[in-house]
Amino acid sequence: MKKTPFRIGTTSYIIPADILPNAAYLAGKVDDVELVLFEVEEGGGNLPDENTLAQLADIARRNDLTYTVHLPLDLRLGDDDLSRERSTRKALQVMRATEALNPFTYTLHLDGRSVQQEYLSPAWQAWRERTHKALSELTAFLEKPALLAVENLDHYPPDFWDEVLEGLPVSRCIDVGHLWVDGHDPLPYLEKHIAAARVIHIHGHIQRDHQSLSAIPPAELERVIGFLVESGFSGVITMEIFGEQDFQTSCAALSAVLQRLHLEAKWENH
């Protein structure tokens, strides 16, 4: 069978341990590890130190592994100027701290809850302008601005971020799981944005999201993966789940789909 045209990854929270043991555990099983840096405070938090970074880089070199970096969830890039400046500082802190790993992307949530019920209103337009300014500051740090990938979130209109990102050289992180949990057909969204996508997040939902892919009907999972194959997507597909059992059952569900498409993943030979 042919190898997949894309890289397949999962999160750094699969076994109950820190980032480094997770990377070591996943090496050889996946092509990419999403470094989940959700809890970063100014001055450190769960940012990897210099020794950890060196070991992560060594694991990557020895296993043809890449890393995607998920920036903290509490960034408020479009809120008032003080929040925007603080959030921009924190995002840059993480980007600088992980730069040596040569991340495939830095994935970013644009939190718009302050204007979520006022979509396209004057308040939303002001939020958009502040967000646009913050994104411009973040992309200025990057040699390749498309390394910054903006993710679609659940409980928002799917096109909520379109005007915000217009004219910016950022890429997309298409979270198919968020579209599923909100009851949206992911194919129209994928068709619209796949050319700008570097990362795809997939996960199941049983009452809540980020569950095993075994919760997704096989035909629906095949429909999405088949589209990604046909579109020539060559980025990273992240099984964004947390826990060893969900990882194993997600790998099994994805393997079954790939086999029907005459493809195989790295773990097939592990």
Tab-separated table of C-alpha atoms in Angstrom:
chain	number	residue	atom	x	y	z
A	1	MET	CA	0.000	0.000	0.000
A	2	LYS	CA	1.050	3.598	-0.534
A	3	LYS	CA	1.928	5.859	2.366
A	4	THR	CA	-0.499	8.634	3.127
A	5	PRO	CA	0.175	11.926	1.309
A	6	PHE	CA	-0.255	13.734	4.626
A	7	ARG	CA	1.347	13.395	8.035
A	8	ILE	CA	-0.783	11.902	10.822
A	9	GLY	CA	-0.385	13.042	14.400
A	10	THR	CA	-1.964	13.323	17.805
A	11	THR	CA	-1.561	15.338	20.998
A	12	SER	CA	1.165	15.347	23.640
A	13	TYR	CA	-1.420	14.256	26.249
A	14	ILE	CA	-1.862	10.563	25.391
A	15	ILE	CA	-0.194	8.888	28.366
A	16	PRO	CA	-0.492	10.443	31.860
A	17	ALA	CA	2.880	12.177	31.791
A	18	ASP	CA	4.567	15.375	30.650
A	19	ILE	CA	5.322	16.367	27.062
A	20	LEU	CA	8.694	14.597	26.776
A	21	PRO	CA	7.532	11.085	27.786
A	22	ASN	CA	4.548	11.488	25.468
A	23	ALA	CA	6.794	12.404	22.541
A	24	ALA	CA	8.994	9.382	23.278
A	25	TYR	CA	5.937	7.116	23.499
A	26	LEU	CA	4.466	8.417	20.232
A	27	ALA	CA	7.726	8.353	18.258
A	28	GLY	CA	7.390	5.761	15.505
A	29	LYS	CA	3.631	5.575	15.959
A	30	VAL	CA	2.758	8.955	14.410
A	31	ASP	CA	4.353	11.508	12.092
A	32	ASP	CA	3.588	14.597	14.191
A	33	VAL	CA	2.949	15.487	17.829
A	34	GLU	CA	0.830	18.483	18.750
A	35	LEU	CA	2.572	20.099	21.723
A	36	VAL	CA	-0.320	21.182	23.915
A	37	LEU	CA	0.862	24.341	25.665
A	38	PHE	CA	-2.520	25.400	27.007
A	39	GLU	CA	-1.287	26.429	30.464
A	40	VAL	CA	1.434	28.990	29.905
A	41	GLU	CA	1.932	31.885	32.269
A	42	GLU	CA	4.307	34.775	31.767
A	43	GLY	CA	7.584	33.407	33.021
A	44	GLY	CA	7.075	29.754	32.114
A	45	GLY	CA	4.079	27.581	32.945
A	46	ASN	CA	4.378	24.261	31.101
A	47	LEU	CA	6.810	25.582	28.496
A	48	PRO	CA	9.575	23.031	27.872
A	49	ASP	CA	12.963	24.076	29.231
A	50	GLU	CA	16.203	24.027	27.238
A	51	ASN	CA	17.055	20.432	28.164
A	52	THR	CA	13.563	19.203	27.275
A	53	LEU	CA	13.698	21.053	23.956
A	54	ALA	CA	17.012	19.375	23.117
A	55	GLN	CA	15.538	15.948	23.866
A	56	LEU	CA	12.387	16.699	21.864
A	57	ALA	CA	14.546	17.758	18.922
A	58	ASP	CA	16.573	14.547	19.202
A	59	ILE	CA	13.405	12.415	19.218
A	60	ALA	CA	12.207	14.259	16.120
A	61	ARG	CA	15.489	13.755	14.252
A	62	ARG	CA	15.653	10.049	15.013
A	63	ASN	CA	12.030	9.319	14.115
A	64	ASP	CA	11.201	11.647	11.204
A	65	LEU	CA	8.814	13.413	13.582
A	66	THR	CA	7.482	16.952	13.358
A	67	TYR	CA	5.799	19.092	15.973
A	68	THR	CA	2.826	21.388	15.780
A	69	VAL	CA	2.577	23.872	18.643
A	70	HIS	CA	-0.840	24.753	20.039
A	71	LEU	CA	-0.662	28.248	21.485
A	72	PRO	CA	-2.389	28.939	24.853
A	73	LEU	CA	-6.178	28.955	24.918
A	74	ASP	CA	-6.555	32.120	26.990
A	75	LEU	CA	-5.262	34.531	24.340
A	76	ARG	CA	-7.568	37.521	23.803
A	77	LEU	CA	-6.031	39.106	20.717
A	78	GLY	CA	-9.123	41.090	19.764
A	79	ASP	CA	-10.197	42.435	23.140
A	80	ASP	CA	-9.151	45.784	24.628
A	81	ASP	CA	-5.628	47.035	23.991
A	82	LEU	CA	-4.290	45.821	27.359
A	83	SER	CA	-5.596	42.275	26.768
A	84	ARG	CA	-4.324	42.319	23.188
A	85	GLU	CA	-0.836	43.408	24.234
A	86	ARG	CA	-0.684	40.833	27.042
A	87	SER	CA	-1.920	38.059	24.742
A	88	THR	CA	0.482	39.011	21.954
A	89	ARG	CA	3.355	38.902	24.455
A	90	LYS	CA	2.324	35.445	25.670
A	91	ALA	CA	1.944	34.061	22.142
A	92	LEU	CA	5.366	35.387	21.153
A	93	GLN	CA	6.846	33.912	24.337
A	94	VAL	CA	5.669	30.438	23.292
A	95	MET	CA	6.745	30.906	19.684
A	96	ARG	CA	10.244	31.990	20.718
A	97	ALA	CA	10.526	29.176	23.273
A	98	THR	CA	9.686	26.468	20.712
A	99	GLU	CA	11.308	27.984	17.626
A	100	ALA	CA	14.274	25.591	17.860
A	101	LEU	CA	11.916	22.654	17.186
A	102	ASN	CA	11.120	24.071	13.740
A	103	PRO	CA	7.358	23.572	14.244
A	104	PHE	CA	5.200	22.613	11.294
A	105	THR	CA	2.668	25.173	12.546
A	106	TYR	CA	1.707	27.319	15.488
A	107	THR	CA	-2.026	26.735	15.949
A	108	LEU	CA	-4.067	29.636	17.293
A	109	HIS	CA	-7.587	30.120	18.650
A	110	LEU	CA	-9.100	33.535	17.963
A	111	ASP	CA	-11.411	33.981	20.931
A	112	GLY	CA	-14.330	36.135	19.842
A	113	ARG	CA	-16.750	35.424	22.667
A	114	SER	CA	-16.955	39.131	23.561
A	115	VAL	CA	-18.617	39.812	20.182
A	116	GLN	CA	-19.935	36.340	19.380
A	117	GLN	CA	-23.566	37.467	19.559
A	118	GLU	CA	-22.824	40.664	17.623
A	119	TYR	CA	-21.436	39.190	14.425
A	120	LEU	CA	-20.782	41.931	11.806
A	121	SER	CA	-21.870	44.685	14.234
A	122	PRO	CA	-19.711	47.803	14.885
A	123	ALA	CA	-18.381	46.080	18.025
A	124	TRP	CA	-17.415	43.061	15.941
A	125	GLN	CA	-15.713	45.303	13.376
A	126	ALA	CA	-13.639	46.917	16.148
A	127	TRP	CA	-12.740	43.446	17.457
A	128	ARG	CA	-11.752	42.457	13.925
A	129	GLU	CA	-9.423	45.446	13.566
A	130	ARG	CA	-7.684	44.747	16.886
A	131	THR	CA	-7.356	41.064	15.982
A	132	HIS	CA	-5.955	41.939	12.563
A	133	LYS	CA	-3.328	44.146	14.215
A	134	ALA	CA	-2.324	41.412	16.671
A	135	LEU	CA	-2.035	38.801	13.920
A	136	SER	CA	0.149	41.167	11.919
A	137	GLU	CA	2.471	41.455	14.935
A	138	LEU	CA	2.660	37.672	15.324
A	139	THR	CA	3.311	36.959	11.647
A	140	ALA	CA	6.080	39.580	11.638
A	141	PHE	CA	7.996	37.251	13.977
A	142	LEU	CA	7.859	34.378	11.482
A	143	GLU	CA	10.069	33.940	8.438
A	144	LYS	CA	7.094	32.091	6.906
A	145	PRO	CA	3.877	33.769	8.136
A	146	ALA	CA	1.794	30.774	6.995
A	147	LEU	CA	3.261	28.835	9.922
A	148	LEU	CA	0.603	30.602	12.005
A	149	ALA	CA	-2.585	28.552	11.532
A	150	VAL	CA	-5.909	29.935	12.767
A	151	GLU	CA	-8.399	27.317	13.925
A	152	ASN	CA	-12.175	27.373	13.516
A	153	LEU	CA	-13.963	26.911	16.849
A	154	ASP	CA	-17.213	25.290	17.881
A	155	HIS	CA	-20.300	27.378	18.717
A	156	TYR	CA	-19.365	30.070	16.175
A	157	PRO	CA	-20.713	30.604	12.652
A	158	PRO	CA	-18.301	28.731	10.353
A	159	ASP	CA	-17.480	31.947	8.452
A	160	PHE	CA	-16.897	33.988	11.634
A	161	TRP	CA	-13.165	34.405	10.920
A	162	ASP	CA	-13.243	34.926	7.155
A	163	GLU	CA	-13.170	38.739	7.203
A	164	VAL	CA	-10.674	38.763	10.071
A	165	LEU	CA	-8.162	36.720	8.091
A	166	GLU	CA	-8.756	38.433	4.769
A	167	GLY	CA	-5.514	39.836	3.402
A	168	LEU	CA	-3.329	38.183	6.052
A	169	PRO	CA	-0.669	35.622	5.073
A	170	VAL	CA	-1.739	33.146	7.773
A	171	SER	CA	-2.898	29.587	7.125
A	172	ARG	CA	-5.899	27.650	8.402
A	173	CYS	CA	-6.236	24.879	10.932
A	174	ILE	CA	-9.511	23.244	9.907
A	175	ASP	CA	-11.036	21.537	12.926
A	176	VAL	CA	-13.430	19.023	11.417
A	177	GLY	CA	-14.393	17.828	14.893
A	178	HIS	CA	-15.711	21.290	15.764
A	179	LEU	CA	-17.808	21.282	12.595
A	180	TRP	CA	-19.160	17.825	13.416
A	181	VAL	CA	-20.085	18.693	17.003
A	182	ASP	CA	-22.026	21.745	15.774
A	183	GLY	CA	-23.900	19.643	13.225
A	184	HIS	CA	-22.227	21.156	10.139
A	185	ASP	CA	-21.327	19.182	7.044
A	186	PRO	CA	-17.520	19.612	6.942
A	187	LEU	CA	-17.177	19.139	3.180
A	188	PRO	CA	-18.309	22.646	2.078
A	189	TYR	CA	-15.959	24.213	4.651
A	190	LEU	CA	-13.093	21.984	3.539
A	191	GLU	CA	-13.736	22.779	-0.115
A	192	LYS	CA	-13.689	26.502	0.666
A	193	HIS	CA	-10.539	26.577	2.799
A	194	ILE	CA	-8.425	23.501	2.004
A	195	ALA	CA	-6.003	25.495	-0.171
A	196	ALA	CA	-5.060	27.592	2.872
A	197	ALA	CA	-4.937	24.688	5.354
A	198	ARG	CA	-1.736	23.331	6.897
A	199	VAL	CA	-3.385	21.315	9.667
A	200	ILE	CA	-6.632	19.356	9.988
A	201	HIS	CA	-7.990	18.379	13.416
A	202	ILE	CA	-10.269	15.352	13.639
A	203	HIS	CA	-11.965	13.922	16.728
A	204	GLY	CA	-15.212	12.234	17.612
A	205	HIS	CA	-18.003	13.457	19.832
A	206	ILE	CA	-20.190	11.690	22.371
A	207	GLN	CA	-21.993	14.484	24.245
A	208	ARG	CA	-18.735	16.453	23.973
A	209	ASP	CA	-15.923	16.681	21.452
A	210	HIS	CA	-12.339	15.389	21.510
A	211	GLN	CA	-13.496	11.778	21.808
A	212	SER	CA	-12.243	8.750	19.890
A	213	LEU	CA	-12.683	8.631	16.123
A	214	SER	CA	-14.534	5.365	16.712
A	215	ALA	CA	-17.508	7.590	17.631
A	216	ILE	CA	-17.709	8.834	14.025
A	217	PRO	CA	-19.632	6.682	11.521
A	218	PRO	CA	-17.010	4.998	9.301
A	219	ALA	CA	-18.668	6.284	6.122
A	220	GLU	CA	-18.469	9.877	7.379
A	221	LEU	CA	-14.825	9.518	8.388
A	222	GLU	CA	-14.037	7.994	4.991
A	223	ARG	CA	-15.869	10.847	3.281
A	224	VAL	CA	-13.604	13.408	4.967
A	225	ILE	CA	-10.344	11.479	4.578
A	226	GLY	CA	-11.222	10.652	0.981
A	227	PHE	CA	-11.708	14.339	0.239
A	228	LEU	CA	-8.320	15.169	1.784
A	229	VAL	CA	-6.641	12.503	-0.355
A	230	GLU	CA	-8.370	13.665	-3.538
A	231	SER	CA	-7.551	17.318	-2.822
A	232	GLY	CA	-3.843	16.526	-2.534
A	233	PHE	CA	-3.609	17.739	1.061
A	234	SER	CA	-0.033	17.201	2.259
A	235	GLY	CA	-0.107	18.830	5.682
A	236	VAL	CA	-0.798	17.327	9.103
A	237	ILE	CA	-3.953	15.544	10.232
A	238	THR	CA	-4.082	15.619	14.025
A	239	MET	CA	-6.239	13.150	15.921
A	240	GLU	CA	-6.967	15.667	18.651
A	241	ILE	CA	-7.802	13.279	21.443
A	242	PHE	CA	-6.436	12.856	24.962
A	243	GLY	CA	-5.825	9.398	26.416
A	244	GLU	CA	-4.251	6.091	25.427
A	245	GLN	CA	-7.469	4.157	24.858
A	246	ASP	CA	-8.917	6.892	22.635
A	247	PHE	CA	-5.608	7.000	20.769
A	248	GLN	CA	-5.645	3.258	20.111
A	249	THR	CA	-9.286	3.144	19.005
A	250	SER	CA	-8.796	6.265	16.869
A	251	CYS	CA	-5.807	4.666	15.146
A	252	ALA	CA	-7.900	1.560	14.476
A	253	ALA	CA	-10.791	3.602	13.050
A	254	LEU	CA	-8.479	5.651	10.847
A	255	SER	CA	-6.538	2.561	9.726
A	256	ALA	CA	-9.747	0.915	8.534
A	257	VAL	CA	-10.573	3.974	6.430
A	258	LEU	CA	-7.055	4.230	5.025
A	259	GLN	CA	-7.058	0.552	4.055
A	260	ARG	CA	-10.251	1.061	2.071
A	261	LEU	CA	-8.447	3.922	0.316
A	262	HIS	CA	-5.388	1.660	-0.265
A	263	LEU	CA	-3.209	3.740	2.042
A	264	GLU	CA	-1.351	2.992	5.252
A	265	ALA	CA	-0.167	4.989	8.254
A	266	LYS	CA	3.163	4.846	10.068
A	267	TRP	CA	1.793	2.722	12.918
A	268	GLU	CA	0.926	-0.078	10.460
A	269	ASN	CA	4.606	-1.013	10.402
A	270	HIS	CA	5.334	-0.280	14.059
